[in-house]
Short mmCIF file of N, CA and C in Angstrom, two decimals:
data_model
loop_
_atom_site.label_atom_id
_atom_site.label_comp_id
_atom_site.label_asym_id
_atom_site.label_seq_id
_atom_site.Cartn_x
_atom_site.Cartn_y
_atom_site.Cartn_z
N MET W 1 10.58 49.56 46.52
CA MET W 1 11.48 50.63 46.91
C MET W 1 11.62 50.62 48.42
N VAL W 2 12.85 50.66 48.93
CA VAL W 2 13.12 50.67 50.35
C VAL W 2 13.39 52.11 50.78
N GLU W 3 12.71 52.55 51.85
CA GLU W 3 12.96 53.90 52.34
C GLU W 3 14.38 53.98 52.87
N GLN W 4 15.05 55.07 52.56
CA GLN W 4 16.44 55.23 52.93
C GLN W 4 16.60 55.20 54.45
N GLY W 5 17.53 54.36 54.91
CA GLY W 5 17.86 54.27 56.33
C GLY W 5 16.96 53.34 57.13
N LEU W 6 15.85 52.92 56.57
CA LEU W 6 14.93 52.07 57.32
C LEU W 6 15.00 50.62 56.90
N GLY W 7 15.58 50.33 55.75
CA GLY W 7 15.82 48.96 55.35
C GLY W 7 14.59 48.16 55.01
N GLU W 8 14.78 46.84 55.05
CA GLU W 8 13.74 45.89 54.62
C GLU W 8 12.47 46.01 55.43
N GLU W 9 12.60 46.23 56.74
CA GLU W 9 11.42 46.26 57.60
C GLU W 9 10.45 47.37 57.21
N ALA W 10 10.97 48.55 56.88
CA ALA W 10 10.09 49.66 56.50
C ALA W 10 9.35 49.35 55.22
N SER W 11 10.02 48.76 54.26
CA SER W 11 9.34 48.44 53.01
C SER W 11 8.30 47.35 53.22
N ASP W 12 8.51 46.46 54.18
CA ASP W 12 7.55 45.41 54.48
C ASP W 12 6.26 45.98 55.05
N ARG W 13 6.36 47.11 55.73
CA ARG W 13 5.18 47.69 56.37
C ARG W 13 4.29 48.41 55.37
N LYS W 14 4.73 48.56 54.17
CA LYS W 14 3.94 49.28 53.17
C LYS W 14 2.74 48.45 52.73
N ARG W 15 1.62 49.10 52.59
CA ARG W 15 0.45 48.45 52.00
C ARG W 15 0.71 48.27 50.53
N SER W 16 -0.14 47.52 49.88
CA SER W 16 0.02 47.30 48.45
C SER W 16 -0.10 48.61 47.67
N ASP W 17 -0.74 49.63 48.27
CA ASP W 17 -0.85 50.92 47.56
C ASP W 17 0.31 51.85 47.90
N GLY W 18 1.32 51.35 48.66
CA GLY W 18 2.53 52.12 48.95
C GLY W 18 2.47 52.97 50.20
N THR W 19 1.36 52.95 50.94
CA THR W 19 1.28 53.75 52.16
C THR W 19 1.60 52.91 53.39
N ASP W 20 1.94 53.57 54.47
CA ASP W 20 2.27 52.92 55.73
C ASP W 20 1.27 53.39 56.78
N LEU W 21 0.59 52.46 57.46
CA LEU W 21 -0.44 52.81 58.44
C LEU W 21 0.11 53.10 59.83
N LEU W 22 1.31 52.63 60.12
CA LEU W 22 1.84 52.75 61.48
C LEU W 22 2.05 54.20 61.88
N GLY W 23 1.60 54.54 63.09
CA GLY W 23 1.79 55.88 63.62
C GLY W 23 0.89 56.93 63.01
N LYS W 24 -0.10 56.53 62.27
CA LYS W 24 -1.00 57.48 61.61
C LYS W 24 -2.44 57.22 62.03
N ARG W 25 -3.21 58.30 62.10
CA ARG W 25 -4.64 58.17 62.36
C ARG W 25 -5.30 57.65 61.09
N VAL W 26 -6.10 56.61 61.23
CA VAL W 26 -6.70 55.96 60.07
C VAL W 26 -8.18 55.70 60.36
N ASP W 27 -9.02 55.99 59.39
CA ASP W 27 -10.45 55.68 59.52
C ASP W 27 -10.66 54.20 59.24
N PHE W 28 -11.66 53.62 59.90
CA PHE W 28 -12.00 52.23 59.62
C PHE W 28 -12.55 52.14 58.20
N PRO W 29 -12.19 51.09 57.49
CA PRO W 29 -12.68 50.94 56.12
C PRO W 29 -14.17 50.63 56.08
N ALA W 30 -14.82 51.06 55.01
CA ALA W 30 -16.25 50.84 54.85
C ALA W 30 -16.55 49.52 54.15
N ILE W 31 -15.58 48.97 53.42
CA ILE W 31 -15.77 47.71 52.72
C ILE W 31 -14.54 46.84 52.87
N TYR W 32 -14.71 45.56 52.58
CA TYR W 32 -13.64 44.57 52.64
C TYR W 32 -12.43 45.05 51.85
N ASP W 33 -11.24 45.02 52.49
CA ASP W 33 -10.04 45.54 51.84
C ASP W 33 -8.79 44.78 52.29
N PRO W 34 -8.40 43.72 51.54
CA PRO W 34 -7.21 42.96 51.92
C PRO W 34 -5.91 43.75 51.75
N SER W 35 -5.94 44.86 51.02
CA SER W 35 -4.71 45.65 50.85
C SER W 35 -4.28 46.32 52.15
N LEU W 36 -5.15 46.29 53.17
CA LEU W 36 -4.79 46.86 54.47
C LEU W 36 -3.72 46.05 55.18
N LEU W 37 -3.62 44.77 54.88
CA LEU W 37 -2.69 43.88 55.58
C LEU W 37 -1.24 44.24 55.28
N GLN W 38 -0.44 44.28 56.34
CA GLN W 38 0.98 44.57 56.22
C GLN W 38 1.77 43.45 56.88
N GLY W 39 2.61 42.80 56.10
CA GLY W 39 3.48 41.78 56.64
C GLY W 39 4.82 42.39 57.03
N ILE W 40 5.35 41.99 58.17
CA ILE W 40 6.66 42.46 58.63
C ILE W 40 7.59 41.27 58.67
N SER W 41 8.74 41.41 58.03
CA SER W 41 9.70 40.31 57.96
C SER W 41 10.18 39.92 59.35
N ARG W 42 10.27 38.63 59.60
CA ARG W 42 10.81 38.12 60.86
C ARG W 42 12.34 37.98 60.77
N LYS W 43 12.88 38.02 59.56
CA LYS W 43 14.28 37.69 59.28
C LYS W 43 15.27 38.54 60.09
N ARG W 44 15.13 39.84 60.03
CA ARG W 44 16.10 40.74 60.68
C ARG W 44 16.16 40.51 62.18
N HIS W 45 15.01 40.43 62.81
CA HIS W 45 14.98 40.26 64.26
C HIS W 45 15.50 38.89 64.67
N ARG W 46 15.17 37.88 63.90
CA ARG W 46 15.67 36.54 64.20
C ARG W 46 17.18 36.46 63.99
N ALA W 47 17.67 37.13 62.96
CA ALA W 47 19.11 37.14 62.70
C ALA W 47 19.86 37.82 63.84
N SER W 48 19.25 38.83 64.46
CA SER W 48 19.91 39.53 65.57
C SER W 48 20.11 38.61 66.78
N PHE W 49 19.34 37.53 66.85
CA PHE W 49 19.51 36.54 67.91
C PHE W 49 20.33 35.34 67.43
N GLY W 50 20.77 35.39 66.19
CA GLY W 50 21.55 34.30 65.62
C GLY W 50 20.71 33.13 65.14
N PHE W 51 19.41 33.35 64.93
CA PHE W 51 18.52 32.27 64.48
C PHE W 51 18.51 32.19 62.97
N ASP W 52 18.59 31.00 62.46
CA ASP W 52 18.46 30.73 61.03
C ASP W 52 17.00 30.34 60.79
N GLN W 53 16.32 31.05 59.89
CA GLN W 53 14.91 30.79 59.61
C GLN W 53 14.65 29.33 59.24
N ALA W 54 15.63 28.70 58.59
CA ALA W 54 15.46 27.31 58.15
C ALA W 54 15.62 26.31 59.30
N GLU W 55 16.27 26.73 60.39
CA GLU W 55 16.51 25.83 61.52
C GLU W 55 16.23 26.55 62.84
N LEU W 56 14.98 26.91 63.06
CA LEU W 56 14.61 27.62 64.28
C LEU W 56 14.75 26.72 65.51
N PRO W 57 15.23 27.27 66.63
CA PRO W 57 15.38 26.47 67.85
C PRO W 57 14.09 26.37 68.66
N PHE W 58 12.98 26.72 68.06
CA PHE W 58 11.69 26.68 68.73
C PHE W 58 10.62 26.33 67.70
N HIS W 59 9.43 26.07 68.20
CA HIS W 59 8.29 25.81 67.32
C HIS W 59 7.07 26.44 67.97
N GLY W 60 6.04 26.61 67.20
CA GLY W 60 4.82 27.18 67.77
C GLY W 60 4.00 27.93 66.75
N VAL W 61 3.00 28.61 67.28
CA VAL W 61 2.02 29.32 66.46
C VAL W 61 1.69 30.63 67.15
N ASP W 62 1.55 31.68 66.35
CA ASP W 62 1.04 32.95 66.87
C ASP W 62 -0.48 32.86 66.80
N PHE W 63 -1.15 32.96 67.95
CA PHE W 63 -2.62 32.92 68.00
C PHE W 63 -3.16 34.33 68.07
N TRP W 64 -4.15 34.61 67.25
CA TRP W 64 -4.87 35.87 67.30
C TRP W 64 -6.35 35.52 67.49
N ASN W 65 -7.00 36.17 68.42
CA ASN W 65 -8.43 35.97 68.65
C ASN W 65 -9.17 37.28 68.43
N ALA W 66 -10.19 37.24 67.61
CA ALA W 66 -11.08 38.38 67.42
C ALA W 66 -12.41 37.96 68.03
N TYR W 67 -12.68 38.43 69.22
CA TYR W 67 -13.85 37.96 69.97
C TYR W 67 -15.16 38.49 69.43
N GLU W 68 -15.15 39.56 68.65
CA GLU W 68 -16.37 40.13 68.11
C GLU W 68 -16.22 40.40 66.62
N PHE W 69 -15.85 39.38 65.87
CA PHE W 69 -15.71 39.50 64.43
C PHE W 69 -17.11 39.51 63.82
N SER W 70 -17.37 40.45 62.89
CA SER W 70 -18.72 40.53 62.33
C SER W 70 -18.72 40.81 60.83
N TRP W 71 -19.86 40.49 60.22
CA TRP W 71 -20.10 40.68 58.79
C TRP W 71 -21.60 40.74 58.59
N LEU W 72 -22.02 41.00 57.38
CA LEU W 72 -23.45 41.00 57.04
C LEU W 72 -23.77 39.72 56.29
N ASP W 73 -24.90 39.10 56.64
CA ASP W 73 -25.31 37.92 55.87
C ASP W 73 -25.89 38.36 54.53
N SER W 74 -26.36 37.42 53.74
CA SER W 74 -26.83 37.75 52.38
C SER W 74 -28.04 38.68 52.37
N LYS W 75 -28.77 38.75 53.50
CA LYS W 75 -29.94 39.63 53.59
C LYS W 75 -29.61 40.96 54.28
N GLY W 76 -28.34 41.15 54.66
CA GLY W 76 -27.93 42.39 55.31
C GLY W 76 -28.00 42.37 56.82
N LYS W 77 -28.29 41.21 57.42
CA LYS W 77 -28.37 41.10 58.88
C LYS W 77 -26.96 40.97 59.46
N PRO W 78 -26.63 41.80 60.45
CA PRO W 78 -25.32 41.68 61.09
C PRO W 78 -25.17 40.31 61.77
N THR W 79 -24.02 39.71 61.58
CA THR W 79 -23.73 38.40 62.14
C THR W 79 -22.38 38.47 62.83
N ALA W 80 -22.25 37.81 63.98
CA ALA W 80 -20.99 37.86 64.73
C ALA W 80 -20.53 36.47 65.11
N ALA W 81 -19.25 36.33 65.27
CA ALA W 81 -18.63 35.08 65.71
C ALA W 81 -17.27 35.41 66.30
N MET W 82 -16.70 34.45 67.00
CA MET W 82 -15.33 34.59 67.46
C MET W 82 -14.43 34.03 66.37
N LEU W 83 -13.44 34.79 65.97
CA LEU W 83 -12.50 34.37 64.94
C LEU W 83 -11.18 34.01 65.60
N GLU W 84 -10.68 32.85 65.25
CA GLU W 84 -9.38 32.39 65.75
C GLU W 84 -8.45 32.28 64.55
N ILE W 85 -7.28 32.90 64.65
CA ILE W 85 -6.29 32.89 63.57
C ILE W 85 -5.01 32.26 64.10
N MET W 86 -4.43 31.35 63.32
CA MET W 86 -3.19 30.68 63.71
C MET W 86 -2.13 30.89 62.63
N VAL W 87 -1.07 31.59 63.00
CA VAL W 87 0.04 31.88 62.09
C VAL W 87 1.26 31.11 62.58
N PRO W 88 1.73 30.11 61.85
CA PRO W 88 2.90 29.34 62.29
C PRO W 88 4.12 30.25 62.48
N CYS W 89 4.94 29.94 63.46
CA CYS W 89 6.13 30.76 63.72
C CYS W 89 7.15 30.64 62.60
N THR W 90 6.95 29.73 61.68
CA THR W 90 7.88 29.54 60.57
C THR W 90 7.56 30.43 59.36
N THR W 91 6.49 31.21 59.42
CA THR W 91 6.17 32.09 58.29
C THR W 91 7.26 33.15 58.15
N PRO W 92 7.62 33.51 56.92
CA PRO W 92 8.64 34.54 56.72
C PRO W 92 8.23 35.91 57.27
N LYS W 93 6.91 36.16 57.33
CA LYS W 93 6.43 37.45 57.82
C LYS W 93 5.37 37.25 58.88
N ILE W 94 5.31 38.22 59.78
CA ILE W 94 4.24 38.27 60.77
C ILE W 94 3.32 39.41 60.34
N ILE W 95 2.07 39.31 60.67
CA ILE W 95 1.11 40.33 60.25
C ILE W 95 1.05 41.42 61.31
N GLU W 96 1.25 42.64 60.89
CA GLU W 96 1.27 43.78 61.80
C GLU W 96 -0.13 43.95 62.40
N SER W 97 -0.19 44.15 63.73
CA SER W 97 -1.46 44.10 64.45
C SER W 97 -2.46 45.19 64.05
N LYS W 98 -2.01 46.43 63.82
CA LYS W 98 -2.96 47.48 63.44
C LYS W 98 -3.55 47.18 62.07
N SER W 99 -2.73 46.67 61.16
CA SER W 99 -3.25 46.35 59.83
C SER W 99 -4.25 45.20 59.92
N LEU W 100 -4.01 44.24 60.83
CA LEU W 100 -4.94 43.12 61.01
C LEU W 100 -6.27 43.64 61.57
N LYS W 101 -6.20 44.52 62.54
CA LYS W 101 -7.42 45.10 63.14
C LYS W 101 -8.25 45.82 62.08
N LEU W 102 -7.60 46.64 61.26
CA LEU W 102 -8.32 47.36 60.21
C LEU W 102 -8.89 46.40 59.17
N TYR W 103 -8.09 45.41 58.79
CA TYR W 103 -8.55 44.40 57.82
C TYR W 103 -9.79 43.67 58.33
N LEU W 104 -9.75 43.20 59.58
CA LEU W 104 -10.90 42.49 60.13
C LEU W 104 -12.12 43.40 60.23
N GLY W 105 -11.89 44.67 60.53
CA GLY W 105 -12.99 45.64 60.57
C GLY W 105 -13.62 45.86 59.20
N SER W 106 -12.85 45.60 58.15
CA SER W 106 -13.37 45.81 56.79
C SER W 106 -14.46 44.80 56.42
N PHE W 107 -14.62 43.76 57.22
CA PHE W 107 -15.68 42.77 56.97
C PHE W 107 -17.03 43.25 57.50
N ASN W 108 -17.05 44.21 58.42
CA ASN W 108 -18.27 44.62 59.11
C ASN W 108 -19.44 44.96 58.21
N GLN W 109 -19.21 45.63 57.10
CA GLN W 109 -20.29 46.07 56.22
C GLN W 109 -20.29 45.33 54.88
N THR W 110 -19.69 44.15 54.89
CA THR W 110 -19.59 43.36 53.67
C THR W 110 -20.50 42.14 53.76
N HIS W 111 -21.21 41.85 52.68
CA HIS W 111 -22.16 40.73 52.63
C HIS W 111 -21.45 39.43 52.26
N TYR W 112 -21.78 38.37 52.98
CA TYR W 112 -21.26 37.02 52.68
C TYR W 112 -22.42 36.04 52.74
N THR W 113 -22.38 35.04 51.86
CA THR W 113 -23.46 34.06 51.82
C THR W 113 -23.28 32.95 52.85
N ASP W 114 -22.02 32.64 53.20
CA ASP W 114 -21.79 31.61 54.22
C ASP W 114 -20.42 31.78 54.88
N LYS W 115 -20.26 31.11 56.01
CA LYS W 115 -19.03 31.22 56.78
C LYS W 115 -17.81 30.68 56.05
N ALA W 116 -18.02 29.65 55.24
CA ALA W 116 -16.90 29.07 54.49
C ALA W 116 -16.28 30.10 53.54
N GLN W 117 -17.10 30.94 52.96
CA GLN W 117 -16.63 32.00 52.07
C GLN W 117 -15.73 32.98 52.83
N ILE W 118 -16.11 33.30 54.05
CA ILE W 118 -15.33 34.21 54.89
C ILE W 118 -13.99 33.58 55.24
N ILE W 119 -14.02 32.33 55.68
CA ILE W 119 -12.78 31.64 56.06
C ILE W 119 -11.83 31.55 54.87
N ARG W 120 -12.35 31.22 53.70
CA ARG W 120 -11.49 31.16 52.51
C ARG W 120 -10.81 32.50 52.24
N ALA W 121 -11.57 33.57 52.35
CA ALA W 121 -11.01 34.91 52.11
C ALA W 121 -9.93 35.24 53.14
N ILE W 122 -10.23 35.00 54.41
CA ILE W 122 -9.27 35.33 55.47
C ILE W 122 -8.01 34.50 55.33
N GLU W 123 -8.16 33.19 55.15
CA GLU W 123 -6.97 32.34 55.02
C GLU W 123 -6.14 32.72 53.80
N SER W 124 -6.78 33.01 52.70
CA SER W 124 -6.06 33.40 51.49
C SER W 124 -5.32 34.72 51.69
N ASP W 125 -6.01 35.72 52.24
CA ASP W 125 -5.40 37.04 52.43
C ASP W 125 -4.26 37.01 53.44
N LEU W 126 -4.49 36.34 54.58
CA LEU W 126 -3.44 36.30 55.61
C LEU W 126 -2.26 35.46 55.16
N SER W 127 -2.52 34.37 54.43
CA SER W 127 -1.43 33.54 53.91
C SER W 127 -0.58 34.34 52.93
N ALA W 128 -1.22 35.15 52.10
CA ALA W 128 -0.47 35.99 51.16
C ALA W 128 0.39 37.00 51.90
N SER W 129 -0.13 37.57 52.98
CA SER W 129 0.62 38.56 53.75
C SER W 129 1.78 37.92 54.52
N ALA W 130 1.54 36.74 55.10
CA ALA W 130 2.56 36.05 55.90
C ALA W 130 3.54 35.27 55.03
N LYS W 131 3.21 35.08 53.76
CA LYS W 131 4.01 34.33 52.80
C LYS W 131 4.09 32.84 53.13
N ALA W 132 3.05 32.31 53.77
CA ALA W 132 2.94 30.88 54.11
C ALA W 132 1.51 30.63 54.58
N PRO W 133 1.08 29.35 54.59
CA PRO W 133 -0.30 29.05 54.99
C PRO W 133 -0.65 29.49 56.42
N VAL W 134 -1.82 30.10 56.53
CA VAL W 134 -2.39 30.55 57.80
C VAL W 134 -3.76 29.89 57.93
N VAL W 135 -4.13 29.51 59.15
CA VAL W 135 -5.41 28.84 59.41
C VAL W 135 -6.33 29.78 60.18
N ALA W 136 -7.61 29.79 59.80
CA ALA W 136 -8.60 30.59 60.50
C ALA W 136 -9.82 29.72 60.79
N ARG W 137 -10.47 30.01 61.93
CA ARG W 137 -11.69 29.29 62.32
C ARG W 137 -12.68 30.28 62.91
N LEU W 138 -13.95 30.05 62.62
CA LEU W 138 -15.02 30.84 63.22
C LEU W 138 -15.74 29.98 64.26
N HIS W 139 -16.01 30.58 65.42
CA HIS W 139 -16.73 29.89 66.49
C HIS W 139 -17.95 30.71 66.87
N PRO W 140 -19.07 30.05 67.18
CA PRO W 140 -20.26 30.81 67.57
C PRO W 140 -20.01 31.62 68.85
N VAL W 141 -20.64 32.78 68.90
CA VAL W 141 -20.56 33.60 70.10
C VAL W 141 -21.54 33.03 71.11
N GLN W 142 -21.07 32.83 72.32
CA GLN W 142 -21.93 32.30 73.37
C GLN W 142 -22.60 33.46 74.10
N HIS W 143 -23.89 33.59 73.92
CA HIS W 143 -24.65 34.66 74.59
C HIS W 143 -25.32 34.09 75.83
N ARG W 144 -24.64 34.17 76.93
CA ARG W 144 -25.24 33.72 78.17
C ARG W 144 -24.73 34.59 79.30
N ALA W 145 -25.62 34.85 80.20
CA ALA W 145 -25.26 35.68 81.35
C ALA W 145 -24.46 34.85 82.35
N ARG W 146 -23.50 35.48 82.92
CA ARG W 146 -22.72 34.80 83.95
C ARG W 146 -22.90 35.56 85.27
N ALA W 147 -23.02 34.80 86.30
CA ALA W 147 -23.17 35.42 87.61
C ALA W 147 -21.82 35.96 88.07
N ILE W 148 -21.84 37.17 88.56
CA ILE W 148 -20.62 37.78 89.09
C ILE W 148 -20.67 37.69 90.59
N THR W 149 -19.65 37.14 91.18
CA THR W 149 -19.58 37.03 92.63
C THR W 149 -18.37 37.79 93.14
N TYR W 150 -18.54 38.35 94.28
CA TYR W 150 -17.45 39.09 94.93
C TYR W 150 -17.17 38.42 96.26
N ASP W 151 -15.94 38.08 96.46
CA ASP W 151 -15.57 37.44 97.74
C ASP W 151 -15.23 38.44 98.80
#
């Protein structure tokens, strides 16, 4: 169902449960919840510039970095890594940033046995939201002190 007067873009912002997170105060989720992800169609905005989705005059990737992505290991120990997400510019939808933030936060109190399991979940969920393959990578957090100098 498309909200009257708002067109395709408004319906794209709806979560799978029919609610819209934009402009609303929202509590962080307590458990993993892929329904938080909201894809927004690129079509309307690209058409306003005269771009045909099938023949874009550019190429590239939308990079998202989550520098403090965390989850619980199988024993309940908090674990952190840097998460890198790559969404090709050719995807029919882009992932709305607030929904991505809430979705990534939903991993904080969720148990995972290994990093591959997390990557599979993220790639599957984001690909479903973007309507095309999305790539994710986890990198170790570098815990080292850096000297600060003032000139």
